[in-house]
Amino acid sequence: MSSKSADIPNSAPLLRAMTDSTKAGQLPDGLTAQDLKQMYEGMVLIRAYDERQKKLQRSGRIGFCVTSTGEEATQVGIGHALQDQDWIFGYYRQYGMMLYKGAPITELADHLFGNRDDYAKGRQMPAHYTNRRLNFVSSSSVIGTHLIHAAGAAMAAKYKKDNAVITTFIGDGGTSANDFHSCMTFAGVYKPPLVIYIVNNQYAISQPVSKQCGAETLHLKGVGYGVPAVRVDGNDVIAVYNASREAFAKARAGEGPTLIELFTYRVGPHSSSDDPTRYRGNESDQWLSEDKDPIARTRNYLKSLGLWDEAYEAKIWKDAQNQVNEGTSGSEKKPEPDWNSLFEDVYAELPPALARQRDELIEQESEFPRQQEGEFPL
């Protein structure tokens, strides 16, 4: 690591699974060969989507994107453990769970372009995904606000006894936000079916963990709130799955919340508007060369079980890239939302003052071509 690298204490053990299972030469408990290949293919699809996002942004075809390269195992491991009735209160980097749970790529791409079919109608920042069918709640640009929403939803699930588990996510930097404290207080006192994930990717934009918190590790924050906590290797997809499955089972049994720190790494920039080489040099290249990449690790694991060969690798990458190409190609050609849409979804009947503003806006804007409007480089 360079002198600018994150100063991460490693005294607390990380829960791992793939290394031990590889030595045993057996499939992990509760997972089939098909499960493992499905999880691997899910991570490949997320990375293929990330590559497409970056190309679209760098070629000026979308204004902004957020990638999750290096964190694929955190999303697929959890996604594989979730049930249909469960809820996800994430932030802008958990979209891989949507992809893994079957959200159409076109739906995500429409949002990136902010076109006519964007569920947010172009009003939200790009990369703030949502999906009603998957109980994936729209994220906020403000750090941590969704945590208290998740705590409230978990309290509701407890009262309703609907067997749903509520999951919520925060980055390492977000654990310093006031809403993290509020969420953890409710979780510790009322014991709702809530699983709080700290995705410790080692940087809050440009600040390493050592500048964010004086605790030895972030999972220790659960102790003060009376919330059981574990620290998991976030690049080990099976360990993530195992920890999630156990926490979900405990929550469904009425045994309360769990805090899970997922120790991983953000390979790419915080967003397409960030240049990480200014604060960490070429550290990410070194990280990849150290074979911590969750996709490479899972590939090696599949090899050890005789579940992988070159033909399989080539096929799943081609399939993923075709899915991404087909899913994104039509979104760019769709028109922008109508001006009328700015005045929808708030009032059942538009007040006269707003109706006049709408009419004036449409009359004024109709004289200008609708091109290159609403660009979003931060």
Coordinates of C-alpha atoms in Angstrom, one line a residue:
M1 CA 0.0 0.0 0.0
S2 CA 1.1 3.6 -0.6
S3 CA 1.6 6.1 2.2
K4 CA -1.8 7.4 1.5
S5 CA -3.6 4.1 1.9
A6 CA -6.2 3.5 4.5
D7 CA -4.9 2.6 7.9
I8 CA -7.1 -0.4 8.7
P9 CA -6.7 -2.3 11.9
N10 CA -6.8 -6.0 11.4
S11 CA -6.8 -7.3 14.9
A12 CA -10.5 -8.3 14.8
P13 CA -11.0 -11.6 12.9
L14 CA -12.9 -11.6 9.6
L15 CA -15.5 -14.4 9.1
R16 CA -14.5 -16.3 5.9
A17 CA -15.9 -19.4 4.2
M18 CA -14.3 -20.0 0.8
T19 CA -10.8 -20.8 2.0
D20 CA -11.9 -23.3 4.6
S21 CA -14.4 -25.0 2.3
T22 CA -11.8 -25.2 -0.5
K23 CA -9.5 -27.1 1.8
A24 CA -12.3 -29.5 2.7
G25 CA -13.1 -29.9 -1.0
Q26 CA -16.8 -29.8 -0.3
L27 CA -19.7 -27.6 -1.1
P28 CA -20.6 -25.2 1.7
D29 CA -23.6 -26.1 3.8
G30 CA -26.9 -24.9 2.4
L31 CA -25.6 -24.2 -1.1
T32 CA -25.6 -26.3 -4.3
A33 CA -23.3 -26.2 -7.2
Q34 CA -26.1 -24.3 -9.1
D35 CA -26.3 -21.8 -6.3
L36 CA -22.6 -21.1 -6.5
K37 CA -22.6 -20.6 -10.3
Q38 CA -25.7 -18.4 -10.0
M39 CA -23.9 -16.2 -7.5
Y40 CA -20.8 -16.0 -9.7
E41 CA -22.8 -15.1 -12.8
G42 CA -24.6 -12.5 -10.8
M43 CA -21.3 -10.8 -9.9
V44 CA -20.2 -10.9 -13.5
L45 CA -23.4 -9.2 -14.6
I46 CA -22.9 -6.4 -12.1
R47 CA -19.4 -5.8 -13.3
A48 CA -20.5 -5.8 -16.9
Y49 CA -23.1 -3.3 -16.1
D50 CA -20.5 -1.1 -14.3
E51 CA -18.2 -1.2 -17.3
R52 CA -21.1 -0.1 -19.5
Q53 CA -22.0 2.8 -17.1
K54 CA -18.4 4.1 -17.2
K55 CA -18.3 4.0 -21.0
L56 CA -21.6 5.9 -21.2
Q57 CA -20.4 8.5 -18.8
R58 CA -17.0 9.0 -20.3
S59 CA -18.4 9.3 -23.8
G60 CA -20.7 12.1 -22.6
R61 CA -23.9 10.1 -23.1
I62 CA -25.0 10.2 -19.5
G63 CA -23.9 12.8 -17.0
F64 CA -23.2 10.8 -13.9
C65 CA -22.8 7.3 -12.6
V66 CA -21.8 5.3 -9.5
T67 CA -20.1 1.9 -9.8
S68 CA -19.6 -0.9 -7.3
T69 CA -16.6 -2.6 -8.8
G70 CA -14.9 -4.7 -6.0
E71 CA -18.1 -4.8 -3.9
E72 CA -20.0 -7.4 -6.0
A73 CA -19.9 -10.1 -3.3
T74 CA -21.5 -7.8 -0.7
Q75 CA -24.6 -7.5 -2.9
V76 CA -24.9 -11.0 -4.3
G77 CA -24.2 -12.8 -1.0
I78 CA -27.0 -10.8 0.6
G79 CA -29.3 -10.9 -2.4
H80 CA -29.1 -14.7 -2.4
A81 CA -30.3 -14.9 1.2
L82 CA -33.2 -12.4 0.9
Q83 CA -36.8 -13.6 0.6
D84 CA -39.5 -11.9 -1.5
Q85 CA -41.2 -10.2 1.4
D86 CA -38.0 -8.6 2.7
W87 CA -37.1 -4.9 2.2
I88 CA -33.9 -3.1 1.2
F89 CA -33.1 0.4 2.3
G90 CA -29.8 1.0 0.6
Y91 CA -27.8 3.9 -0.7
Y92 CA -26.6 4.6 -4.2
R93 CA -24.2 1.6 -4.5
Q94 CA -26.6 -1.3 -3.8
Y95 CA -28.1 -1.5 -7.3
G96 CA -26.4 -4.9 -7.9
M97 CA -28.9 -6.4 -5.6
M98 CA -31.6 -5.2 -7.9
L99 CA -29.9 -6.8 -10.9
Y100 CA -29.4 -10.0 -9.0
K101 CA -33.0 -10.2 -8.0
G102 CA -34.1 -9.8 -11.6
A103 CA -34.7 -6.0 -12.1
P104 CA -34.7 -5.3 -15.9
I105 CA -31.5 -3.6 -17.0
T106 CA -33.6 -1.3 -19.2
E107 CA -35.3 0.0 -16.1
L108 CA -31.9 1.0 -14.5
A109 CA -30.7 2.5 -17.8
D110 CA -33.9 4.6 -18.2
H111 CA -33.1 6.1 -14.8
L112 CA -29.5 6.8 -15.8
F113 CA -30.7 8.7 -18.9
G114 CA -33.6 10.3 -17.0
N115 CA -35.8 9.6 -20.0
R116 CA -39.6 9.4 -20.4
D117 CA -39.7 6.0 -18.8
D118 CA -37.5 6.8 -15.8
Y119 CA -39.5 5.9 -12.7
A120 CA -38.2 9.1 -11.1
K121 CA -39.3 11.2 -14.2
G122 CA -35.9 12.8 -14.4
R123 CA -36.4 14.5 -11.0
Q124 CA -33.9 12.4 -9.0
M125 CA -30.1 12.3 -9.3
P126 CA -28.9 9.5 -11.6
A127 CA -27.9 6.3 -9.8
H128 CA -30.6 6.7 -7.2
Y129 CA -32.5 3.5 -8.1
T130 CA -35.7 2.1 -6.8
N131 CA -38.0 -0.9 -7.5
R132 CA -41.4 -1.3 -6.0
R133 CA -41.7 -5.0 -7.0
L134 CA -38.4 -5.8 -5.2
N135 CA -39.2 -3.7 -2.1
F136 CA -36.1 -1.7 -3.0
V137 CA -36.7 1.8 -1.5
S138 CA -35.3 4.8 -3.3
S139 CA -32.1 6.1 -1.8
S140 CA -31.3 9.7 -0.8
S141 CA -28.3 11.8 -1.7
V142 CA -28.2 12.9 2.0
I143 CA -26.0 10.4 3.9
G144 CA -27.8 8.2 6.3
T145 CA -31.3 9.4 6.2
H146 CA -32.7 6.1 5.1
L147 CA -31.4 4.4 8.2
I148 CA -34.2 5.7 10.4
H149 CA -36.7 4.9 7.7
A150 CA -35.4 1.3 7.8
A151 CA -35.7 1.2 11.6
G152 CA -39.3 2.5 11.3
A153 CA -40.1 -0.1 8.7
A154 CA -38.6 -2.8 10.9
M155 CA -40.8 -1.7 13.8
A156 CA -43.8 -1.9 11.5
A157 CA -42.8 -5.4 10.4
K158 CA -42.5 -6.4 14.1
Y159 CA -46.0 -5.1 14.9
K160 CA -47.6 -6.6 11.8
K161 CA -45.8 -10.0 12.3
D162 CA -45.4 -10.3 8.5
N163 CA -42.2 -12.3 8.6
A164 CA -40.3 -9.6 6.7
V165 CA -36.7 -8.7 7.4
I166 CA -35.6 -5.2 6.8
T167 CA -32.1 -4.6 5.6
T168 CA -30.3 -1.3 5.5
F169 CA -26.8 -0.2 4.4
I170 CA -24.4 2.5 5.2
G171 CA -20.8 3.1 4.2
D172 CA -17.9 3.4 6.6
G173 CA -18.2 7.2 6.6
G174 CA -21.9 7.2 7.0
T175 CA -21.5 5.6 10.5
S176 CA -20.6 9.0 11.7
A177 CA -23.9 10.4 10.6
N178 CA -26.5 11.2 13.4
D179 CA -29.1 9.0 11.7
F180 CA -26.9 6.0 12.3
H181 CA -27.0 6.7 16.0
S182 CA -30.8 7.0 15.9
C183 CA -31.2 3.8 13.9
M184 CA -28.9 1.8 16.2
T185 CA -30.7 3.1 19.4
F186 CA -34.1 1.9 18.1
A187 CA -32.6 -1.4 17.0
G188 CA -30.9 -2.0 20.4
V189 CA -33.9 -1.0 22.5
Y190 CA -36.9 -2.4 20.5
K191 CA -35.2 -5.4 18.8
P192 CA -37.0 -5.2 15.5
P193 CA -36.2 -7.6 12.6
L194 CA -33.5 -5.3 11.2
V195 CA -30.1 -6.1 9.7
I196 CA -27.7 -3.2 9.4
Y197 CA -24.8 -3.5 7.0
I198 CA -21.8 -1.3 7.2
V199 CA -20.1 -1.6 3.8
N200 CA -16.6 -0.7 4.8
N201 CA -15.0 0.0 1.5
Q202 CA -12.2 1.9 3.3
Y203 CA -13.0 5.4 2.0
A204 CA -15.7 7.9 2.5
I205 CA -15.1 9.7 -0.8
S206 CA -11.5 10.8 -0.1
Q207 CA -11.2 10.1 3.7
P208 CA -9.8 6.8 4.9
V209 CA -11.5 5.0 7.8
S210 CA -8.8 6.2 10.2
K211 CA -10.0 9.7 9.7
Q212 CA -13.7 8.8 10.3
C213 CA -13.7 6.8 13.5
G214 CA -11.4 6.1 16.5
A215 CA -12.8 2.6 17.1
E216 CA -10.6 -0.3 16.3
T217 CA -13.1 -1.7 13.8
L218 CA -16.6 -0.5 12.8
H219 CA -18.5 -3.6 13.9
L220 CA -17.6 -2.6 17.5
K221 CA -20.1 0.2 17.2
G222 CA -22.8 -2.4 17.7
V223 CA -21.6 -3.1 21.2
G224 CA -22.5 0.3 22.7
Y225 CA -26.1 0.0 21.3
G226 CA -26.7 -3.6 22.5
V227 CA -26.8 -4.9 18.9
P228 CA -25.0 -8.1 18.2
A229 CA -22.3 -7.6 15.6
V230 CA -20.0 -9.5 13.3
R231 CA -17.2 -8.6 11.0
V232 CA -17.2 -10.4 7.6
D233 CA -14.9 -10.6 4.7
G234 CA -17.0 -8.7 2.2
N235 CA -15.1 -10.1 -0.8
D236 CA -16.0 -13.7 0.2
V237 CA -19.5 -14.1 -1.3
I238 CA -20.2 -17.3 0.7
A239 CA -19.2 -15.7 4.0
V240 CA -21.5 -12.8 3.2
Y241 CA -24.3 -15.2 2.4
N242 CA -23.7 -17.3 5.6
A243 CA -23.7 -14.2 7.8
S244 CA -26.8 -12.8 6.2
R245 CA -28.7 -16.1 6.3
E246 CA -28.0 -16.5 10.0
A247 CA -29.0 -12.9 10.8
F248 CA -32.2 -13.2 8.8
A249 CA -33.2 -16.4 10.5
K250 CA -32.6 -14.8 13.9
A251 CA -34.6 -11.7 12.9
R252 CA -37.5 -13.9 11.7
A253 CA -37.5 -15.8 14.9
G254 CA -38.0 -12.6 16.9
E255 CA -34.5 -12.4 18.2
G256 CA -33.8 -8.9 17.1
P257 CA -31.3 -7.0 14.9
T258 CA -27.7 -7.7 13.8
L259 CA -25.0 -5.4 12.7
I260 CA -22.7 -6.8 10.0
E261 CA -19.5 -5.0 8.9
L262 CA -18.5 -6.1 5.4
F263 CA -14.8 -5.4 5.0
T264 CA -14.3 -4.8 1.3
Y265 CA -12.7 -2.3 -1.1
R266 CA -14.0 0.4 -3.5
V267 CA -11.9 -0.2 -6.6
G268 CA -13.3 2.6 -8.6
P269 CA -14.0 6.3 -7.7
H270 CA -16.6 7.4 -5.3
S271 CA -18.6 8.5 -8.4
S272 CA -17.8 9.5 -11.9
S273 CA -17.1 13.0 -10.6
D274 CA -14.2 11.8 -8.4
D275 CA -10.5 11.3 -9.1
P276 CA -9.3 8.8 -6.5
T277 CA -5.7 9.0 -7.6
R278 CA -5.5 12.4 -6.0
Y279 CA -5.9 10.9 -2.5
R280 CA -4.8 7.2 -2.8
G281 CA -2.5 7.1 -5.8
N282 CA -2.5 3.8 -7.7
E283 CA -3.5 1.9 -4.6
S284 CA -6.5 0.2 -6.4
D285 CA -4.2 -1.4 -9.0
Q286 CA -2.2 -2.9 -6.2
W287 CA -5.3 -4.1 -4.5
L288 CA -6.4 -6.0 -7.6
S289 CA -3.0 -7.5 -8.1
E290 CA -3.2 -8.9 -4.6
D291 CA -6.0 -11.2 -5.8
K292 CA -8.6 -9.8 -3.4
D293 CA -11.1 -9.3 -6.3
P294 CA -14.3 -11.1 -5.3
I295 CA -14.9 -12.3 -8.8
A296 CA -11.4 -13.8 -9.1
R297 CA -11.7 -15.4 -5.7
T298 CA -15.0 -17.0 -6.5
R299 CA -13.6 -18.2 -9.9
N300 CA -10.7 -19.9 -8.1
Y301 CA -13.2 -21.4 -5.7
L302 CA -15.3 -22.8 -8.5
K303 CA -12.2 -24.2 -10.1
S304 CA -11.3 -26.0 -6.9
L305 CA -14.7 -27.7 -7.0
G306 CA -14.5 -28.6 -10.7
L307 CA -17.3 -26.2 -11.5
W308 CA -15.4 -23.9 -13.9
D309 CA -13.6 -24.0 -17.2
E310 CA -12.6 -21.5 -19.9
A311 CA -15.7 -22.2 -22.1
Y312 CA -18.0 -21.5 -19.2
E313 CA -16.1 -18.3 -18.4
A314 CA -16.4 -17.0 -22.0
K315 CA -20.0 -17.9 -22.2
I316 CA -21.2 -16.1 -19.0
W317 CA -19.2 -12.9 -19.9
K318 CA -20.7 -12.9 -23.4
D319 CA -24.2 -13.4 -22.0
A320 CA -23.7 -10.7 -19.4
Q321 CA -22.4 -8.2 -22.0
N322 CA -25.3 -9.0 -24.4
Q323 CA -27.8 -8.5 -21.6
V324 CA -26.3 -5.1 -20.8
N325 CA -26.0 -4.0 -24.4
E326 CA -29.6 -5.0 -25.1
G327 CA -30.8 -3.5 -21.9
T328 CA -29.2 -0.1 -22.3
S329 CA -29.3 0.5 -26.1
G330 CA -32.9 1.6 -26.3
S331 CA -32.8 4.0 -23.3
E332 CA -30.7 6.6 -25.0
K333 CA -33.2 7.0 -27.9
K334 CA -36.2 7.6 -25.7
P335 CA -37.4 11.2 -25.3
E336 CA -37.2 13.2 -22.1
P337 CA -40.1 13.4 -19.7
D338 CA -42.9 15.9 -20.7
W339 CA -42.8 19.3 -19.0
N340 CA -46.3 18.4 -17.6
S341 CA -44.7 15.7 -15.5
L342 CA -43.0 18.4 -13.3
F343 CA -46.4 19.2 -11.9
E344 CA -47.7 15.6 -11.4
D345 CA -47.8 13.3 -8.4
V346 CA -48.1 15.9 -5.6
Y347 CA -51.6 17.2 -5.8
A348 CA -54.7 15.2 -6.8
E349 CA -56.0 18.4 -8.2
L350 CA -53.5 21.1 -9.3
P351 CA -54.0 24.4 -7.4
P352 CA -54.7 27.3 -9.8
A353 CA -51.4 29.1 -9.1
L354 CA -49.4 26.0 -10.1
A355 CA -51.7 25.4 -13.1
R356 CA -50.8 28.9 -14.3
Q357 CA -47.1 28.2 -13.8
R358 CA -47.4 25.0 -15.8
D359 CA -49.1 26.7 -18.7
E360 CA -46.5 29.6 -18.7
L361 CA -43.6 27.1 -18.6
I362 CA -44.9 25.0 -21.5
E363 CA -45.6 28.1 -23.6
Q364 CA -42.1 29.5 -22.9
E365 CA -40.1 26.3 -23.3
S366 CA -42.0 25.2 -26.4
E367 CA -40.0 27.9 -28.4
F368 CA -36.6 26.2 -27.6
P369 CA -35.3 22.8 -28.8
R370 CA -35.0 20.2 -26.0
Q371 CA -31.5 19.1 -26.3
Q372 CA -28.6 19.0 -23.9
E373 CA -30.7 20.1 -21.0
G374 CA -30.4 18.8 -17.5
E375 CA -26.8 17.7 -17.8
F376 CA -25.4 16.5 -14.5
P377 CA -21.6 16.7 -14.0
L378 CA -21.1 17.5 -10.4

